[in-house]
Short mmCIF file of C-alpha atoms and ligand atoms in Angstrom, two decimals:
data_model
loop_
_atom_site.label_atom_id
_atom_site.label_comp_id
_atom_site.label_asym_id
_atom_site.label_seq_id
_atom_site.Cartn_x
_atom_site.Cartn_y
_atom_site.Cartn_z
CA MET A 223 29.23 -48.64 23.74
CA GLY A 224 29.88 -48.67 20.02
CA SER A 225 28.45 -48.28 16.58
CA GLU A 226 25.22 -50.13 17.48
CA THR A 227 24.48 -47.49 20.11
CA TRP A 228 25.39 -44.69 17.68
CA ARG A 229 22.92 -46.16 15.21
CA ALA A 230 20.19 -46.56 17.81
CA VAL A 231 20.57 -42.94 18.92
CA ASP A 232 20.45 -41.68 15.32
CA GLU A 233 17.27 -43.73 14.81
CA TYR A 234 15.80 -42.30 18.01
CA VAL A 235 16.55 -38.73 16.90
CA GLN A 236 15.15 -39.45 13.45
CA GLY A 237 11.97 -40.85 15.03
CA THR A 238 11.48 -37.90 17.35
CA LEU A 239 12.96 -34.79 15.72
CA ALA A 240 14.32 -35.49 12.24
CA LEU A 241 11.24 -37.14 10.80
CA HIS A 242 11.20 -38.44 7.25
CA ASP A 243 8.20 -37.85 5.04
CA GLU A 244 7.36 -40.07 2.07
CA ALA A 245 9.65 -38.13 -0.27
CA LEU A 246 12.74 -38.55 1.93
CA ASN A 247 11.99 -42.26 2.36
CA ALA A 248 11.54 -42.56 -1.39
CA ALA A 249 14.80 -40.71 -2.06
CA VAL A 250 16.73 -43.16 0.13
CA ALA A 251 14.95 -46.16 -1.39
CA ALA A 252 15.37 -45.04 -5.01
CA SER A 253 19.04 -44.24 -4.44
CA ALA A 254 19.70 -47.69 -2.98
CA GLU A 255 17.66 -49.31 -5.77
CA ALA A 256 19.78 -47.52 -8.37
CA GLY A 257 22.97 -48.76 -6.70
CA LEU A 258 24.19 -45.41 -5.35
CA PRO A 259 26.53 -45.70 -2.37
CA SER A 260 24.76 -45.11 0.96
CA ILE A 261 26.92 -42.13 1.93
CA GLN A 262 24.30 -39.42 2.25
CA VAL A 263 24.17 -37.43 5.49
CA SER A 264 22.23 -39.06 8.33
CA PRO A 265 18.68 -37.85 9.09
CA PRO A 266 19.82 -35.83 12.14
CA GLN A 267 22.54 -34.23 10.02
CA GLY A 268 20.06 -33.46 7.24
CA LYS A 269 17.83 -31.76 9.78
CA MET A 270 20.83 -29.86 11.15
CA LEU A 271 21.66 -28.54 7.67
CA GLN A 272 18.06 -27.43 7.30
CA LEU A 273 18.13 -25.64 10.66
CA LEU A 274 21.43 -23.92 9.81
CA ALA A 275 19.95 -22.73 6.51
CA ARG A 276 16.90 -21.38 8.31
CA SER A 277 19.06 -19.76 10.99
CA VAL A 278 20.91 -17.63 8.45
CA GLY A 279 17.73 -17.00 6.45
CA ALA A 280 19.36 -18.59 3.42
CA ARG A 281 17.83 -17.61 0.08
CA SER A 282 20.79 -18.68 -2.02
CA MET A 283 22.69 -21.91 -1.42
CA LEU A 284 25.44 -23.94 -3.07
CA GLU A 285 26.07 -27.65 -2.58
CA PHE A 286 29.09 -29.67 -3.74
CA GLY A 287 28.15 -33.34 -4.22
CA THR A 288 24.47 -34.10 -4.88
CA LEU A 289 24.55 -37.91 -4.92
CA GLY A 290 20.82 -38.83 -4.90
CA GLY A 291 19.72 -35.44 -3.63
CA TYR A 292 19.04 -36.45 -0.02
CA SER A 293 20.88 -33.51 1.61
CA THR A 294 19.63 -31.34 -1.26
CA ILE A 295 16.02 -32.02 -0.23
CA TRP A 296 16.64 -31.13 3.42
CA LEU A 297 18.37 -27.89 2.37
CA ALA A 298 15.92 -26.91 -0.37
CA ARG A 299 13.04 -27.24 2.09
CA ALA A 300 14.60 -24.42 4.12
CA LEU A 301 14.37 -22.01 1.19
CA PRO A 302 11.78 -19.24 1.19
CA GLU A 303 9.59 -18.67 -1.86
CA GLY A 304 11.86 -17.64 -4.75
CA GLY A 305 15.00 -19.04 -3.10
CA ARG A 306 17.55 -21.07 -5.11
CA LEU A 307 19.95 -23.92 -4.48
CA ILE A 308 22.68 -24.82 -6.95
CA THR A 309 23.99 -28.38 -6.52
CA LEU A 310 27.02 -29.83 -8.32
CA GLU A 311 27.39 -33.50 -9.20
CA ALA A 312 30.10 -35.17 -11.29
CA ASP A 313 28.23 -38.40 -12.02
CA ALA A 314 25.49 -38.09 -14.65
CA GLY A 315 23.80 -41.32 -13.51
CA TYR A 316 23.61 -40.13 -9.90
CA ALA A 317 22.25 -36.81 -11.16
CA ASP A 318 19.43 -38.65 -12.96
CA VAL A 319 18.47 -40.39 -9.73
CA ALA A 320 18.68 -37.07 -7.86
CA ARG A 321 16.45 -35.31 -10.39
CA ALA A 322 13.67 -37.86 -9.85
CA ASN A 323 14.07 -37.63 -6.07
CA LEU A 324 13.96 -33.83 -6.12
CA GLU A 325 10.88 -33.90 -8.33
CA ARG A 326 9.10 -36.28 -5.93
CA ALA A 327 10.00 -34.00 -3.02
CA GLY A 328 8.51 -31.01 -4.83
CA VAL A 329 11.71 -28.95 -4.77
CA SER A 330 12.80 -29.19 -8.42
CA GLN A 331 11.80 -25.64 -9.29
CA ALA A 332 14.15 -24.28 -6.60
CA VAL A 333 17.11 -26.52 -7.43
CA ASP A 334 19.62 -25.99 -10.22
CA LEU A 335 21.52 -29.28 -10.67
CA ARG A 336 24.75 -28.98 -12.66
CA VAL A 337 26.39 -32.15 -13.93
CA GLY A 338 30.18 -32.29 -14.22
CA PRO A 339 33.27 -32.02 -12.03
CA ALA A 340 32.67 -29.12 -9.66
CA LEU A 341 35.99 -27.48 -10.56
CA GLU A 342 34.70 -27.20 -14.13
CA SER A 343 31.29 -25.86 -13.10
CA LEU A 344 32.69 -23.12 -10.85
CA PRO A 345 34.18 -20.81 -13.54
CA ARG A 346 30.85 -21.04 -15.37
CA LEU A 347 28.93 -20.11 -12.22
CA HIS A 348 31.28 -17.17 -11.71
CA GLU A 349 30.68 -15.92 -15.26
CA GLU A 350 26.95 -16.20 -14.69
CA GLY A 351 27.27 -14.03 -11.60
CA ALA A 352 26.05 -16.78 -9.25
CA GLY A 353 25.82 -15.89 -5.59
CA PRO A 354 26.43 -14.35 -3.21
CA PHE A 355 25.54 -17.48 -1.26
CA ASP A 356 24.11 -17.58 2.26
CA LEU A 357 24.96 -21.22 2.88
CA VAL A 358 27.40 -23.61 1.22
CA PHE A 359 27.57 -27.36 1.86
CA ILE A 360 30.86 -28.94 0.72
CA ASP A 361 30.39 -32.70 0.37
CA ALA A 362 31.93 -33.83 -2.93
CA ASP A 363 35.40 -35.32 -3.58
CA LYS A 364 37.31 -34.68 -0.38
CA VAL A 365 40.66 -33.89 -2.04
CA HIS A 366 39.21 -30.65 -3.34
CA THR A 367 37.56 -29.42 -0.14
CA PRO A 368 40.16 -26.60 0.20
CA GLU A 369 39.58 -25.42 -3.39
CA TYR A 370 35.80 -25.56 -2.97
CA PHE A 371 36.10 -23.61 0.27
CA ALA A 372 38.31 -20.91 -1.28
CA TRP A 373 35.92 -20.39 -4.17
CA SER A 374 32.90 -20.41 -1.88
CA LEU A 375 34.40 -17.84 0.45
CA ASP A 376 34.83 -15.45 -2.48
CA HIS A 377 31.16 -15.98 -3.40
CA CYS A 378 29.52 -15.73 0.02
CA ARG A 379 27.98 -12.76 1.77
CA PRO A 380 29.18 -11.79 5.26
CA GLY A 381 27.07 -13.80 7.70
CA ALA A 382 27.02 -16.86 5.45
CA LEU A 383 27.80 -20.34 6.70
CA ILE A 384 30.09 -22.81 4.97
CA VAL A 385 29.71 -26.41 6.13
CA ALA A 386 32.17 -29.12 5.07
CA ASP A 387 31.40 -32.81 5.62
CA ASN A 388 33.74 -35.74 6.32
CA VAL A 389 36.68 -33.85 7.74
CA VAL A 390 37.52 -36.21 10.64
CA ARG A 391 37.34 -39.64 8.99
CA ASP A 392 37.80 -42.01 11.94
CA GLY A 393 40.36 -39.62 13.39
CA LEU A 394 42.68 -39.88 10.39
CA LEU A 395 42.64 -36.07 10.40
CA VAL A 396 45.27 -36.16 13.16
CA ASP A 397 47.13 -39.32 12.06
CA LEU A 398 50.24 -37.77 10.55
CA ASP A 399 51.32 -41.16 9.18
CA CYS A 400 48.28 -41.08 6.92
CA ASN A 401 49.20 -39.63 3.53
CA ASP A 402 45.83 -40.25 1.87
CA PRO A 403 45.33 -37.14 -0.29
CA ALA A 404 41.72 -36.86 0.91
CA ILE A 405 42.96 -36.65 4.51
CA VAL A 406 45.92 -34.41 3.79
CA ALA A 407 43.43 -32.07 2.14
CA GLN A 408 41.44 -31.84 5.39
CA ARG A 409 44.56 -30.72 7.27
CA ARG A 410 45.27 -28.16 4.56
CA PHE A 411 41.64 -27.03 4.88
CA HIS A 412 42.09 -26.49 8.64
CA GLU A 413 45.31 -24.54 8.05
CA MET A 414 43.50 -22.34 5.52
CA LEU A 415 40.69 -21.69 7.98
CA ALA A 416 43.12 -20.88 10.80
CA GLY A 417 44.89 -18.28 8.65
CA GLU A 418 41.81 -16.77 7.04
CA PRO A 419 40.58 -13.54 8.67
CA ARG A 420 37.30 -13.66 6.75
CA VAL A 421 36.00 -16.70 8.69
CA GLU A 422 35.56 -18.02 12.20
CA ALA A 423 35.39 -21.79 12.23
CA THR A 424 35.27 -24.95 14.28
CA THR A 425 35.11 -28.69 13.68
CA ILE A 426 32.68 -31.02 15.43
CA GLN A 427 33.25 -34.78 15.66
CA THR A 428 30.25 -36.98 15.01
CA ALA A 429 29.34 -40.59 15.74
CA GLY A 430 26.25 -42.11 14.17
CA VAL A 431 24.86 -44.36 11.47
CA LYS A 432 27.65 -43.16 9.19
CA GLY A 433 30.37 -44.10 11.67
CA TYR A 434 32.88 -41.74 13.30
CA ASP A 435 33.48 -38.58 11.32
CA GLY A 436 32.89 -34.85 11.65
CA PHE A 437 32.06 -31.61 9.96
CA THR A 438 33.51 -28.12 9.87
CA LEU A 439 31.37 -25.05 10.34
CA ALA A 440 32.77 -21.74 9.09
CA LEU A 441 31.01 -18.42 9.57
CA VAL A 442 31.91 -15.71 7.06
CA VAL A 443 32.62 -12.62 9.13
CA GLY A 444 34.06 -10.27 6.53
N1 SAH B 645 25.57 -34.50 -0.27
C1 SAH B 645 25.08 -35.85 -0.49
C2 SAH B 645 26.21 -36.87 -0.49
C3 SAH B 645 27.30 -36.59 -1.48
S1 SAH B 645 28.41 -37.96 -1.66
C4 SAH B 645 24.10 -36.19 0.63
O1 SAH B 645 24.48 -36.03 1.79
O2 SAH B 645 22.98 -36.62 0.34
C5 SAH B 645 29.64 -37.23 -2.66
C6 SAH B 645 29.19 -36.95 -4.07
O3 SAH B 645 30.18 -36.14 -4.70
C7 SAH B 645 29.03 -38.20 -4.94
O4 SAH B 645 27.77 -38.22 -5.51
C8 SAH B 645 30.10 -38.03 -6.01
O5 SAH B 645 29.73 -38.54 -7.29
C9 SAH B 645 30.25 -36.53 -6.05
N2 SAH B 645 31.52 -36.08 -6.61
C10 SAH B 645 32.72 -36.71 -6.58
N3 SAH B 645 33.65 -35.97 -7.20
C11 SAH B 645 33.03 -34.86 -7.64
C12 SAH B 645 33.46 -33.72 -8.35
N4 SAH B 645 34.73 -33.57 -8.76
N5 SAH B 645 32.55 -32.75 -8.62
C13 SAH B 645 31.28 -32.87 -8.21
N6 SAH B 645 30.82 -33.94 -7.54
C14 SAH B 645 31.68 -34.92 -7.25
C1 DHB B 646 31.73 -41.16 2.25
C2 DHB B 646 30.90 -40.51 3.15
C3 DHB B 646 30.39 -39.27 2.86
O1 DHB B 646 29.59 -38.58 3.71
C4 DHB B 646 30.73 -38.65 1.66
O2 DHB B 646 30.23 -37.43 1.42
C5 DHB B 646 31.54 -39.29 0.75
C6 DHB B 646 32.04 -40.56 1.05
C7 DHB B 646 32.27 -42.48 2.59
O3 DHB B 646 32.01 -42.96 3.69
O4 DHB B 646 32.98 -43.07 1.75
MG1 MG B 647 29.44 -36.50 3.20
#
């Protein structure tokens, strides 16, 4: 059993439970056409994000790392009337592709896409009084996951969920010989979570079309 089985199972779940409509298909196709890397969440993961957002009744969401807007569409579709999602993307070209994808999916009016490095957008969001957020999806440059988490925690309501993608990375998370800053940051992230009384968290390993990785789920309890 290996990555072919993981792929087949993801395709089975997509075909039964995490169905794509035309807009999601078009978002994937347009992103590939424009040369964006194929590193969006898998369909089952997109559906999971949507279910998590619905579970907490999210009206206000924040996403780090838009890429072509694939996860953004899944999340935005969980919003009630009048809900908002702010999504942060460093690459202006990717943001252009995302804008078209979001428009096609009919979620543009609910999505506020900010172009620039997230660490530069955050002080601006703070000044604007953004939040409190009900759900945050951290999926941008992995070296800054701890900083994005710390800021998010200060801008979330109790009961909010913070989800961070790509924390396991083929198990490199626990390979102490690996000094890749993106991996070291995931260990620092786990240490922060362990010592932070305002959250309860866990990490789930995943195998699928995107390989072997995992995500962290943190519930804001105070
Ligand atoms: N959430 C998307 C995938 C995001 S991939 C999905 O699942 O559909 C990671 C994205 O983070 C890339 O588009 C990359 O350009 C962006 N990124 C990298 N560094 C960033 C930074 N400093 N600030 C904001 N976005 C960044
Ligand atoms: C990669 C995967 C991701 O899910 C992501 O958000 C960024 C990069 C990757 O495989 O390189
Ligand atoms: Mg990711």
